Short mmCIF file of C-alpha atoms and ligand atoms in Angstrom, two decimals:
data_model
loop_
_atom_site.label_atom_id
_atom_site.label_comp_id
_atom_site.label_asym_id
_atom_site.label_seq_id
_atom_site.Cartn_x
_atom_site.Cartn_y
_atom_site.Cartn_z
CA MET A 1 5.16 -18.33 -14.41
CA PRO A 2 7.14 -16.07 -12.06
CA PHE A 3 6.21 -17.64 -8.90
CA SER A 4 7.62 -21.51 -8.77
CA ASP A 5 9.95 -23.67 -6.63
CA PRO A 6 13.87 -22.40 -7.16
CA GLN A 7 15.22 -24.66 -10.19
CA GLN A 8 18.80 -24.20 -8.69
CA GLN A 9 20.88 -22.59 -5.91
CA THR A 10 23.06 -20.22 -7.60
CA TYR A 11 21.97 -16.60 -8.59
CA ASP A 12 23.19 -13.24 -9.78
CA LEU A 13 21.01 -11.58 -7.53
CA ILE A 14 18.66 -12.59 -4.25
CA VAL A 15 16.41 -10.46 -2.63
CA ILE A 16 13.87 -9.92 0.23
CA GLY A 17 11.02 -9.00 0.19
CA THR A 18 8.67 -7.36 -2.47
CA GLY A 19 7.38 -4.24 -1.36
CA PHE A 20 8.13 -0.96 -2.02
CA ALA A 21 11.94 -0.90 -1.77
CA GLY A 22 12.04 -4.88 -3.28
CA SER A 23 9.99 -3.74 -6.24
CA PHE A 24 11.40 -0.60 -7.10
CA PHE A 25 14.81 -1.76 -6.85
CA LEU A 26 14.12 -4.89 -8.68
CA GLU A 27 12.80 -2.46 -11.60
CA ARG A 28 15.61 -0.60 -11.76
CA TYR A 29 17.82 -3.81 -11.77
CA LEU A 30 16.58 -5.54 -14.33
CA ALA A 31 17.06 -2.62 -16.89
CA LYS A 32 20.50 -2.65 -16.18
CA ALA A 33 21.02 -6.85 -16.24
CA ALA A 34 22.58 -8.50 -18.42
CA ALA A 35 19.60 -10.72 -20.48
CA SER A 36 22.00 -13.65 -18.94
CA ALA A 37 21.02 -12.86 -15.59
CA GLN A 38 19.34 -15.07 -12.83
CA ILE A 39 17.39 -13.50 -9.64
CA LEU A 40 15.82 -15.05 -6.61
CA VAL A 41 13.17 -13.04 -4.98
CA LEU A 42 12.57 -14.57 -1.71
CA GLU A 43 8.36 -13.46 -0.13
CA ARG A 44 7.63 -14.53 3.51
CA GLY A 45 4.07 -14.32 2.54
CA LYS A 46 1.60 -14.98 -0.38
CA LEU A 47 0.08 -13.43 -3.08
CA THR A 48 -3.63 -12.63 -2.79
CA GLU A 49 -5.83 -11.30 -5.44
CA HIS A 50 -7.24 -7.52 -5.40
CA ALA A 51 -10.95 -9.49 -6.03
CA ASP A 52 -9.98 -12.17 -3.60
CA ARG A 53 -9.14 -9.36 -1.02
CA VAL A 54 -11.96 -7.61 -1.33
CA ALA A 55 -14.03 -10.66 -1.10
CA ALA A 56 -12.91 -10.69 1.99
CA ARG A 57 -13.06 -7.58 3.10
CA ALA A 58 -9.79 -7.20 5.01
CA THR A 59 -9.89 -3.95 6.06
CA ASP A 60 -8.73 -4.06 9.54
CA THR A 61 -5.21 -2.84 9.69
CA THR A 62 -4.64 -3.35 13.47
CA ALA A 63 -4.55 -7.00 12.77
CA LEU A 64 -2.07 -7.17 10.45
CA ALA A 65 1.27 -7.04 12.04
CA GLU A 66 0.11 -8.18 15.49
CA PRO A 67 0.61 -11.98 15.05
CA TYR A 68 4.29 -11.72 13.63
CA ILE A 69 5.33 -9.61 16.56
CA SER A 70 6.03 -9.33 19.92
CA ARG A 71 6.03 -5.92 22.09
CA THR A 72 7.29 -4.65 25.36
CA GLY A 73 6.87 -0.99 26.79
CA ASP A 74 4.20 1.20 25.90
CA PRO A 75 1.14 -1.33 25.74
CA ASP A 76 -1.22 1.09 23.47
CA LYS A 77 1.36 1.35 20.75
CA ARG A 78 1.22 -0.43 17.74
CA TRP A 79 3.09 -0.92 14.50
CA ILE A 80 1.28 -1.74 11.77
CA PHE A 81 2.49 -3.47 8.10
CA SER A 82 1.67 -6.08 5.83
CA VAL A 83 3.40 -9.76 5.20
CA GLY A 84 2.83 -10.57 1.62
CA PHE A 85 3.05 -9.91 -1.90
CA GLY A 86 3.08 -6.83 -2.23
CA GLY A 87 3.93 -5.74 1.22
CA GLY A 88 2.85 -2.46 2.30
CA THR A 89 1.80 -1.32 -1.09
CA ASN A 90 -1.66 -3.47 -0.64
CA CYS A 91 -2.77 -1.83 2.51
CA TRP A 92 -0.93 1.68 2.25
CA TRP A 93 -3.34 4.56 1.85
CA GLY A 94 -1.32 6.16 -1.14
CA ASN A 95 -0.63 9.67 -0.10
CA ALA A 96 3.10 10.06 -1.99
CA PRO A 97 4.46 13.58 -1.04
CA ARG A 98 8.59 14.10 -1.43
CA PHE A 99 10.33 14.79 1.49
CA LEU A 100 11.76 18.58 1.82
CA PRO A 101 14.85 19.40 1.33
CA ALA A 102 15.30 20.16 5.07
CA ASP A 103 14.12 17.33 6.22
CA PHE A 104 17.76 15.42 5.08
CA GLU A 105 19.82 18.14 6.79
CA MET A 106 18.02 18.02 10.37
CA ARG A 107 21.20 18.20 12.18
CA SER A 108 22.94 20.40 10.35
CA ARG A 109 19.99 23.10 10.02
CA PHE A 110 17.84 22.47 13.38
CA GLY A 111 20.43 21.25 16.07
CA VAL A 112 18.29 18.26 16.19
CA GLY A 113 17.81 14.37 15.26
CA GLU A 114 20.63 13.79 12.34
CA ASP A 115 21.70 14.31 8.98
CA TRP A 116 21.38 11.81 5.94
CA PRO A 117 24.45 11.24 4.02
CA ILE A 118 22.47 11.91 0.73
CA GLY A 119 20.24 15.30 0.16
CA TYR A 120 17.33 15.80 -1.76
CA ASP A 121 19.46 16.45 -5.19
CA ASP A 122 20.66 13.16 -4.89
CA LEU A 123 17.30 11.92 -4.93
CA GLU A 124 15.49 14.11 -7.29
CA PRO A 125 15.50 12.32 -10.48
CA TYR A 126 14.57 8.63 -8.66
CA TYR A 127 11.80 10.86 -7.44
CA ASP A 128 10.61 11.81 -10.42
CA ARG A 129 11.48 8.04 -12.17
CA ALA A 130 9.21 6.71 -8.82
CA GLU A 131 6.45 9.04 -9.38
CA ALA A 132 6.00 8.25 -13.07
CA ILE A 133 5.89 4.59 -12.21
CA LEU A 134 3.08 5.18 -9.27
CA SER A 135 1.43 7.10 -12.03
CA LEU A 136 0.56 9.58 -9.53
CA ALA A 137 -1.62 12.48 -9.61
CA GLY A 138 -0.65 16.11 -8.03
CA SER A 139 -0.80 19.40 -9.24
CA ASP A 140 2.04 20.57 -11.18
CA ASP A 141 2.03 24.54 -9.79
CA ALA A 142 2.68 24.25 -6.62
CA ALA A 143 5.30 22.36 -4.52
CA PRO A 144 7.64 23.57 -1.81
CA TYR A 145 9.93 21.25 -3.33
CA ARG A 146 11.79 21.89 -6.72
CA ARG A 147 10.50 18.77 -9.33
CA LEU A 148 11.75 18.56 -13.05
CA THR A 149 8.55 16.70 -14.84
CA GLY A 150 5.26 17.41 -14.34
CA TYR A 151 2.37 14.54 -12.92
CA ALA A 152 1.13 11.55 -14.94
CA GLN A 153 -1.96 12.49 -13.46
CA PRO A 154 -4.64 15.59 -12.89
CA SER A 155 -4.48 16.84 -9.18
CA HIS A 156 -7.36 15.53 -7.11
CA ARG A 157 -10.44 17.95 -7.18
CA LEU A 158 -10.47 19.96 -3.58
CA THR A 159 -13.21 20.34 -0.97
CA ALA A 160 -14.55 24.07 -0.52
CA PRO A 161 -13.01 24.57 2.46
CA GLU A 162 -9.38 23.36 1.22
CA GLU A 163 -10.13 25.30 -1.66
CA LEU A 164 -9.62 28.75 0.71
CA LEU A 165 -6.84 27.61 1.67
CA ARG A 166 -5.17 26.67 -1.25
CA GLN A 167 -6.23 30.13 -2.08
CA ALA A 168 -5.17 31.89 1.23
CA TYR A 169 -1.64 29.49 1.24
CA PRO A 170 -0.71 28.90 -2.74
CA HIS A 171 2.60 27.65 -1.68
CA GLN A 172 1.75 26.11 0.79
CA PHE A 173 -1.56 23.85 0.54
CA PHE A 174 -2.41 22.63 -2.39
CA SER A 175 -4.10 19.27 -3.70
CA MET A 176 -2.46 16.18 -2.22
CA PRO A 177 0.09 14.14 -4.40
CA SER A 178 -1.72 11.00 -4.52
CA ALA A 179 -1.05 6.78 -6.04
CA ARG A 180 -5.17 7.03 -5.93
CA ALA A 181 -5.67 7.35 -9.79
CA ARG A 182 -7.52 10.56 -10.82
CA VAL A 183 -8.43 9.84 -14.37
CA HIS A 184 -8.80 6.15 -16.37
CA GLY A 185 -4.92 5.71 -18.10
CA ALA A 186 -2.98 4.23 -15.16
CA GLY A 187 -4.18 1.21 -15.42
CA ARG A 188 -5.97 0.75 -12.71
CA GLY A 189 -9.64 1.93 -11.39
CA VAL A 190 -10.29 5.64 -10.94
CA CYS A 191 -10.49 6.40 -7.01
CA CYS A 192 -14.14 7.09 -6.17
CA ALA A 193 -13.74 9.38 -3.05
CA ASN A 194 -15.54 5.88 -0.69
CA GLY A 195 -12.45 6.29 1.34
CA ILE A 196 -11.28 3.02 2.61
CA CYS A 197 -8.42 2.74 0.66
CA GLN A 198 -6.24 0.34 2.47
CA LEU A 199 -8.59 -2.31 1.13
CA CYS A 200 -9.38 0.11 -2.47
CA PRO A 201 -12.59 -1.84 -3.61
CA VAL A 202 -12.18 -0.19 -7.10
CA ASP A 203 -8.50 -0.94 -7.43
CA ALA A 204 -7.42 2.93 -8.00
CA LYS A 205 -4.62 3.10 -6.39
CA PHE A 206 -0.77 1.70 -6.97
CA THR A 207 -0.20 -1.41 -5.86
CA ILE A 208 2.47 -4.08 -7.06
CA GLN A 209 -0.22 -6.25 -8.12
CA ASN A 210 -1.83 -3.63 -10.40
CA GLY A 211 1.20 -1.33 -11.27
CA LEU A 212 4.78 -2.68 -11.25
CA MET A 213 3.74 -6.71 -11.70
CA ARG A 214 5.80 -6.50 -15.28
CA VAL A 215 9.50 -7.18 -12.57
CA TYR A 216 8.58 -10.19 -11.48
CA GLU A 217 7.16 -11.88 -15.08
CA ASP A 218 10.69 -10.79 -16.11
CA PRO A 219 11.71 -14.65 -17.48
CA ARG A 220 15.48 -13.83 -15.58
CA VAL A 221 13.38 -13.48 -12.68
CA THR A 222 12.28 -16.41 -10.05
CA VAL A 223 10.24 -15.86 -6.98
CA ALA A 224 9.71 -18.34 -4.13
CA LEU A 225 6.47 -17.49 -1.77
CA ALA A 226 6.34 -18.49 1.64
CA ALA A 227 9.98 -18.06 1.54
CA GLU A 228 11.17 -17.20 4.61
CA ALA A 229 14.93 -15.58 4.60
CA LEU A 230 16.34 -16.69 8.15
CA THR A 231 19.84 -15.59 7.68
CA ILE A 232 22.34 -13.70 5.67
CA ASP A 233 25.59 -15.88 4.71
CA HIS A 234 28.83 -14.57 4.71
CA ASP A 235 32.46 -15.20 5.74
CA GLY A 236 32.82 -11.84 7.80
CA SER A 237 33.82 -9.72 4.88
CA VAL A 238 31.28 -10.87 1.63
CA ALA A 239 27.44 -12.04 1.50
CA ARG A 240 27.59 -15.67 0.17
CA GLY A 241 23.59 -16.11 0.01
CA VAL A 242 20.68 -16.61 2.22
CA THR A 243 19.48 -19.55 4.21
CA TYR A 244 15.30 -19.48 4.18
CA ALA A 245 12.87 -21.62 5.15
CA ARG A 246 10.12 -22.72 3.17
CA ASN A 247 7.73 -26.16 2.59
CA GLY A 248 8.49 -26.39 6.34
CA ARG A 249 12.62 -26.72 5.41
CA GLU A 250 15.92 -24.78 5.34
CA GLN A 251 16.96 -24.32 2.10
CA THR A 252 20.32 -22.71 0.61
CA ALA A 253 20.92 -20.32 -2.30
CA THR A 254 24.13 -17.98 -2.96
CA ALA A 255 24.35 -14.71 -4.74
CA ASP A 256 27.03 -12.46 -5.75
CA LEU A 257 24.57 -9.72 -4.50
CA VAL A 258 21.98 -9.78 -1.73
CA VAL A 259 19.15 -7.11 -1.21
CA LEU A 260 17.46 -7.15 1.77
CA ALA A 261 13.73 -4.95 1.80
CA ALA A 262 12.16 -6.67 4.67
CA ASN A 263 10.77 -3.54 6.33
CA ALA A 264 12.23 -1.57 9.60
CA ILE A 265 11.24 -4.36 12.02
CA PHE A 266 12.63 -7.01 10.19
CA ASN A 267 15.08 -6.11 8.66
CA PRO A 268 17.45 -5.44 11.12
CA VAL A 269 16.25 -8.69 13.10
CA ILE A 270 17.21 -10.92 10.09
CA LEU A 271 21.15 -9.24 10.50
CA GLU A 272 21.03 -9.59 14.18
CA ARG A 273 20.40 -13.31 13.40
CA SER A 274 23.03 -13.23 10.60
CA SER A 275 25.67 -12.50 13.16
CA LEU A 276 26.31 -9.39 12.05
CA ALA A 277 25.75 -7.44 15.54
CA HIS A 278 26.39 -3.14 15.49
CA PRO A 279 25.82 -1.12 18.70
CA LEU A 280 22.59 0.46 16.66
CA LEU A 281 21.81 -2.24 14.97
CA GLY A 282 17.58 -2.23 15.30
CA ARG A 283 17.88 1.17 17.29
CA ARG A 284 16.39 4.39 16.98
CA LEU A 285 12.95 2.72 15.56
CA HIS A 286 10.88 5.53 15.30
CA GLU A 287 7.24 6.75 13.39
CA GLN A 288 5.27 10.12 12.68
CA VAL A 289 2.62 10.35 15.61
CA GLY A 290 -0.52 11.32 14.11
CA VAL A 291 -3.27 13.37 15.76
CA VAL A 292 -6.56 13.95 14.51
CA ALA A 293 -8.64 17.16 14.69
CA GLU A 294 -11.73 18.70 13.18
CA ALA A 295 -12.62 22.49 12.50
CA PHE A 296 -16.50 22.86 12.46
CA LEU A 297 -17.39 25.60 9.73
CA ASP A 298 -19.48 28.11 9.69
CA GLY A 299 -21.78 27.93 6.09
CA VAL A 300 -18.99 26.50 4.46
CA GLU A 301 -19.79 22.91 3.05
CA SER A 302 -17.41 20.96 2.72
CA PHE A 303 -16.71 17.15 1.44
CA GLY A 304 -17.59 16.38 -2.91
CA GLY A 305 -13.47 16.60 -3.36
CA SER A 306 -12.48 13.37 -5.91
CA THR A 307 -10.59 11.19 -3.24
CA SER A 308 -10.12 10.30 0.12
CA VAL A 309 -7.00 12.74 1.91
CA THR A 310 -7.51 15.29 -0.54
CA GLY A 311 -5.42 18.33 0.37
CA ILE A 312 -1.94 19.21 2.31
CA GLY A 313 -0.61 21.57 4.02
CA TYR A 314 3.01 22.90 4.77
CA MET A 315 1.85 25.89 6.91
CA LEU A 316 3.50 23.96 10.01
CA TYR A 317 5.99 22.15 7.96
CA ASP A 318 7.98 24.57 5.36
CA ASP A 319 9.18 26.33 9.27
CA GLU A 320 12.97 26.75 9.91
CA ALA A 321 12.05 28.41 13.34
CA ARG A 322 9.32 26.00 14.05
CA ARG A 323 11.93 23.36 13.37
CA ARG A 324 14.64 24.66 15.74
CA ASP A 325 12.26 23.84 19.00
CA ARG A 326 9.41 21.34 18.12
CA ALA A 327 8.19 18.98 15.41
CA ALA A 328 6.96 19.57 12.38
CA VAL A 329 3.69 19.32 10.96
CA LEU A 330 2.23 17.74 8.43
CA LEU A 331 -1.46 18.54 7.18
CA GLU A 332 -3.51 15.91 5.84
CA THR A 333 -6.77 17.45 5.57
CA TRP A 334 -9.99 14.68 4.35
CA ASN A 335 -12.98 14.64 2.40
CA VAL A 336 -14.24 11.87 4.30
CA GLY A 337 -15.23 11.56 7.98
CA THR A 338 -18.10 12.52 10.70
CA LEU A 339 -20.69 14.23 9.45
CA ARG A 340 -22.27 17.11 11.89
CA THR A 341 -25.47 16.17 13.31
CA GLU A 342 -27.59 19.55 13.32
CA PRO A 343 -30.13 19.66 10.39
CA GLY A 344 -28.56 21.74 7.19
CA ARG A 345 -25.00 21.74 8.87
CA TRP A 346 -23.90 18.03 8.26
CA ARG A 347 -21.17 18.88 5.88
CA GLN A 348 -19.80 22.23 7.43
CA VAL A 349 -16.66 20.18 9.29
CA LEU A 350 -13.08 19.72 8.19
CA PRO A 351 -11.33 17.04 9.11
CA LEU A 352 -8.18 17.21 9.31
CA ARG A 353 -5.00 14.37 10.08
CA LEU A 354 -1.34 16.37 11.94
CA VAL A 355 1.80 14.16 10.94
CA LEU A 356 4.01 15.35 13.34
CA ASP A 357 8.07 14.27 13.12
CA VAL A 358 9.95 12.67 15.93
CA VAL A 359 13.56 12.47 17.04
CA PRO A 360 14.93 8.88 17.17
CA ASP A 361 15.46 7.67 20.65
CA VAL A 362 18.01 4.71 20.80
CA ALA A 363 16.37 3.52 23.77
CA ASN A 364 13.65 2.51 21.30
CA THR A 365 14.40 -1.04 19.51
CA VAL A 366 13.58 -4.23 17.60
CA ARG A 367 15.27 -7.13 18.54
CA THR A 368 15.11 -11.08 18.16
CA ASN A 369 13.61 -12.49 21.02
CA PRO A 370 15.02 -15.01 23.24
CA ALA A 371 12.16 -16.52 24.67
CA ASP A 372 10.74 -16.91 20.76
CA PRO A 373 12.75 -16.16 17.91
CA THR A 374 10.27 -16.30 15.65
CA LYS A 375 9.45 -13.12 16.55
CA PRO A 376 10.61 -9.19 16.96
CA GLN A 377 10.54 -7.86 20.01
CA VAL A 378 9.48 -4.30 19.47
CA HIS A 379 10.18 -1.99 22.47
CA TYR A 380 8.59 1.01 22.44
CA ILE A 381 9.07 3.46 24.97
CA GLY A 382 7.53 6.81 23.59
CA HIS A 383 7.79 9.80 21.35
CA SER A 384 10.50 12.70 21.48
CA ALA A 385 9.81 15.71 24.16
CA TYR A 386 9.99 17.69 20.57
CA THR A 387 7.82 15.98 19.18
CA GLN A 388 5.11 16.38 22.61
CA LYS A 389 5.63 19.94 22.38
CA ALA A 390 4.18 20.34 18.77
CA ILE A 391 1.33 17.88 20.21
CA ASP A 392 0.70 20.65 23.15
CA GLN A 393 0.36 23.27 20.01
CA ALA A 394 -1.48 22.22 18.40
CA GLN A 395 -4.93 23.76 19.26
CA SER A 396 -3.26 27.30 18.68
CA ASP A 397 -1.32 26.15 15.58
CA LEU A 398 -4.19 24.95 14.32
CA GLU A 399 -6.11 28.03 15.33
CA ARG A 400 -3.47 30.20 13.47
CA VAL A 401 -3.43 28.81 10.49
CA LEU A 402 -6.87 28.08 9.58
CA ALA A 403 -7.93 31.43 10.07
CA PRO A 404 -8.81 31.95 6.53
CA LEU A 405 -11.64 29.74 7.18
CA PRO A 406 -14.71 30.79 8.46
CA ILE A 407 -14.20 29.09 11.91
CA GLU A 408 -16.97 28.01 14.31
CA ARG A 409 -14.42 25.68 16.96
CA ILE A 410 -11.65 23.53 15.85
CA VAL A 411 -11.63 20.04 18.59
CA VAL A 412 -8.38 18.29 18.99
CA ASP A 413 -8.63 14.77 19.73
CA GLU A 414 -6.73 14.18 22.46
CA ARG A 415 -6.17 10.64 21.43
CA LEU A 416 -2.90 9.74 19.16
CA ALA A 417 -3.32 7.54 16.07
CA VAL A 418 -2.12 4.18 16.91
CA SER A 419 0.40 4.63 14.49
CA GLU A 420 1.29 6.25 11.25
CA ALA A 421 2.51 2.68 10.18
CA HIS A 422 5.33 4.09 8.42
CA ILE A 423 8.02 2.34 10.46
CA ILE A 424 11.70 4.00 10.37
CA GLY A 425 15.25 3.78 11.65
CA THR A 426 16.66 0.58 12.86
CA THR A 427 19.19 0.00 10.34
CA SER A 428 20.53 3.82 9.87
CA MET A 429 22.16 5.12 6.86
CA GLY A 430 25.68 7.19 7.16
CA ASN A 431 29.10 7.94 6.58
CA ASP A 432 30.44 6.62 9.47
CA PRO A 433 30.63 2.73 10.40
CA ALA A 434 30.82 3.42 13.46
CA THR A 435 27.62 5.07 13.90
CA SER A 436 25.80 3.87 11.25
CA ILE A 437 24.90 0.27 9.52
CA VAL A 438 24.50 0.67 6.07
CA ASP A 439 26.34 3.87 3.91
CA ARG A 440 25.46 6.23 1.65
CA ASP A 441 24.15 3.50 -1.34
CA CYS A 442 22.74 1.93 0.97
CA VAL A 443 25.56 -0.91 1.22
CA HIS A 444 26.53 -2.59 4.40
CA HIS A 445 29.52 -1.48 6.04
CA GLN A 446 30.83 -4.79 6.58
CA LEU A 447 29.51 -6.78 4.10
CA ARG A 448 29.89 -4.43 0.59
CA ASN A 449 27.56 -6.85 -1.48
CA LEU A 450 24.54 -6.66 1.15
CA LEU A 451 22.12 -3.84 0.70
CA VAL A 452 19.56 -3.21 3.22
CA LEU A 453 16.75 -1.17 1.38
CA GLY A 454 13.76 0.55 3.12
CA SER A 455 12.92 3.19 5.91
CA SER A 456 14.79 1.24 7.95
CA THR A 457 18.26 3.39 6.55
CA PHE A 458 16.39 6.55 7.30
CA PRO A 459 18.41 8.15 9.96
CA VAL A 460 15.63 10.18 10.71
CA GLY A 461 12.36 10.74 9.13
CA GLY A 462 10.33 13.64 8.63
CA PRO A 463 7.06 14.47 9.15
CA ALA A 464 6.41 13.48 5.39
CA ASN A 465 5.06 10.04 4.16
CA PRO A 466 7.72 7.58 3.26
CA SER A 467 6.95 5.44 0.91
CA LEU A 468 7.39 7.79 -2.12
CA THR A 469 11.30 7.80 -1.12
CA ILE A 470 11.21 4.07 -0.70
CA ALA A 471 11.10 3.54 -4.06
CA ALA A 472 13.60 6.69 -4.93
CA GLN A 473 15.73 5.79 -2.88
CA ALA A 474 15.71 2.26 -4.10
CA MET A 475 16.19 2.87 -7.19
CA ARG A 476 18.79 4.68 -6.74
CA SER A 477 21.15 2.10 -5.26
CA ALA A 478 20.58 -0.01 -8.19
CA ASP A 479 22.14 2.51 -9.95
CA ARG A 480 24.88 3.21 -7.88
CA VAL A 481 25.51 -0.85 -8.19
CA MET A 482 24.99 -1.41 -11.57
CA VAL A 483 27.87 1.12 -12.46
C1 LIG B 501 -2.61 1.14 6.51
C2 LIG B 501 -1.55 1.94 6.18
C3 LIG B 501 -1.12 2.83 4.99
C4 LIG B 501 -0.10 3.10 4.99
N1 LIG B 501 -0.19 4.59 3.63
C5 LIG B 501 1.23 5.20 3.44
C6 LIG B 501 0.69 6.78 2.65
O1 LIG B 501 -0.26 7.00 2.05
N2 LIG B 501 1.53 6.55 1.83
C7 LIG B 501 2.90 6.69 2.52
O2 LIG B 501 4.22 6.85 1.77
N3 LIG B 501 2.95 5.26 3.08
C8 LIG B 501 2.04 4.43 3.81
N4 LIG B 501 2.25 3.69 4.98
C9 LIG B 501 3.50 2.74 4.71
C10 LIG B 501 4.06 1.84 3.85
O3 LIG B 501 3.23 0.85 3.63
C11 LIG B 501 5.30 1.83 4.01
O4 LIG B 501 6.27 2.28 4.14
C12 LIG B 501 5.89 0.88 2.74
O5 LIG B 501 5.12 -0.56 2.83
C13 LIG B 501 7.66 0.36 3.72
O6 LIG B 501 7.94 -0.48 2.25
P1 LIG B 501 8.89 -1.80 2.27
O7 LIG B 501 8.98 -2.34 0.87
O8 LIG B 501 10.19 -0.85 3.49
O9 LIG B 501 8.46 -2.73 3.48
P2 LIG B 501 7.24 -3.56 3.39
O10 LIG B 501 6.16 -2.67 1.88
O11 LIG B 501 6.64 -4.18 4.39
O12 LIG B 501 7.80 -4.96 2.47
C14 LIG B 501 8.30 -5.92 3.11
C15 LIG B 501 8.22 -7.23 2.15
O13 LIG B 501 8.93 -8.24 2.73
C16 LIG B 501 8.26 -9.13 3.12
N5 LIG B 501 8.98 -10.15 4.35
C17 LIG B 501 9.37 -9.62 5.68
N6 LIG B 501 9.98 -10.38 6.07
C18 LIG B 501 10.05 -11.26 5.50
C19 LIG B 501 11.34 -12.56 5.47
N7 LIG B 501 12.20 -12.85 6.64
N8 LIG B 501 11.75 -13.15 4.21
C20 LIG B 501 10.93 -12.81 3.30
N9 LIG B 501 10.16 -11.92 3.29
C21 LIG B 501 9.56 -10.96 3.93
C22 LIG B 501 7.13 -8.48 3.33
O14 LIG B 501 6.42 -9.67 3.69
C23 LIG B 501 6.64 -7.47 2.50
O15 LIG B 501 6.27 -8.71 1.86
C24 LIG B 501 1.18 2.87 4.75
C25 LIG B 501 1.24 1.28 6.12
C26 LIG B 501 -0.51 1.22 6.25
C27 LIG B 501 0.21 -0.04 7.08
S1 LIG B 502 -11.06 6.75 -2.04
FE1 LIG B 502 -12.33 4.91 -2.14
S2 LIG B 502 -11.54 4.70 -4.78
FE2 LIG B 502 -10.47 6.22 -4.11
S3 LIG B 502 -8.66 4.99 -3.18
FE3 LIG B 502 -9.59 5.02 -1.72
S4 LIG B 502 -11.09 3.41 -1.18
FE4 LIG B 502 -9.84 3.42 -4.08
#
């Protein structure tokens, strides 16, 4: 049984968290580790079977994170993540594009944001491996980035207006790379496009439970559920282990290597509690801004695609001049949305979501809350002027790039999405210990046997969905510490 009470106190490796970062790291680590290796995984939450989730109809994403944090600053800004075995794989939507090479070089190419200490080439082989594990459905003949191998599954079927966009922009618009299965063979259900993917009723999207459970069933691994990591124990230069709370009492386990993969809200707070202070720890918190829009069409019927988010557009993203001036936009086109009310024209509308990147601001922070140390305090004052400029021009930008469609009118919703649920930036990676928390391999600058994984290490997020990059980066880090 992978889930049990830890029987010993000494391990080769302790991993904190069972989401994308912890699980994909383990997948790669176990492939190289000795047969005698002993690994302890600490997971704060419990395991909920898919059938029990569906029975409970647990679809309210805005309720996911609020019990675990306190918030100051912008009262409308929400932070959404999922606590429990599998982390965000349980509630994610399954959109899995890569970052563009330029996303890693924002400062040197466009003079905004930060450069990453690694580039697209460093991650490329790991993108391939992560995509294979996710068994992505995607289009092999179109992408603005280089790919070495084909997708595991054929691409999802586009809607009629999306097909027109694909013909108009053959290298910039195509089927969304998706962890929602297109056909049988991925070991999970086939997507039937009902569009409530945060709790897929037919289990069509990748989760740890349906796609990577083998790492937790490995006999070398012990998983302690309901085990909340409190501190990384260390002597100032070497991590010695982890103190965690379980069954109402504090326990300690020691290890040669510790991996912190608790997400961008909890990673900095656990480091802060461990007396690993740094001027940038918990700062530069950011996530992309989402803007919803609808394009009303004249005579073209939408819907009829084979999944929820069917199309991805780079027309406002892969653009050097634009990115020096204002945020890039990843354009998602949807196969689910509100129908029109006019008789005979119900389906003549294309739902869109614009996902805009943000320049991180040190004033946006996650800190331990002195009044309630059990909850991180998230302080958010707002997104960057760089992003706002792009929001202000969203209407005219859409009118331009959607011109190949028979457009009646475009309506951009003035309310921003409460959250893209892509939390980034609070333990940034970099080459200089003075301006970053971890190095290019995600090794903590001070404790060289501590890895910090996940999008907390991203110096800047770009507009693309982050989880494929989280998985690829975690696998790369495993390779780097196992040489
Ligand atoms: C509704 C929704 C839709 C999304 N859709 C997409 C999408 O389509 N595409 C995409 O790329 N991304 C999407 N995301 C984002 C995605 O879920 C995150 O990027 C991803 O889950 C982050 O992975 P992670 O492993 O770093 O952290 P998490 O997945 O958050 O995992 C962290 C783990 O650590 C555990 N943990 C936390 N604190 C402790 C502690 N103290 N001790 C022990 N364990 C602890 C948690 O229980 C959890 O298991 C979506 C998110 C949401 C909420
Ligand atoms: S569109 Fe429907 S079937 Fe497909 S992943 Fe989402 S919820 Fe599941």
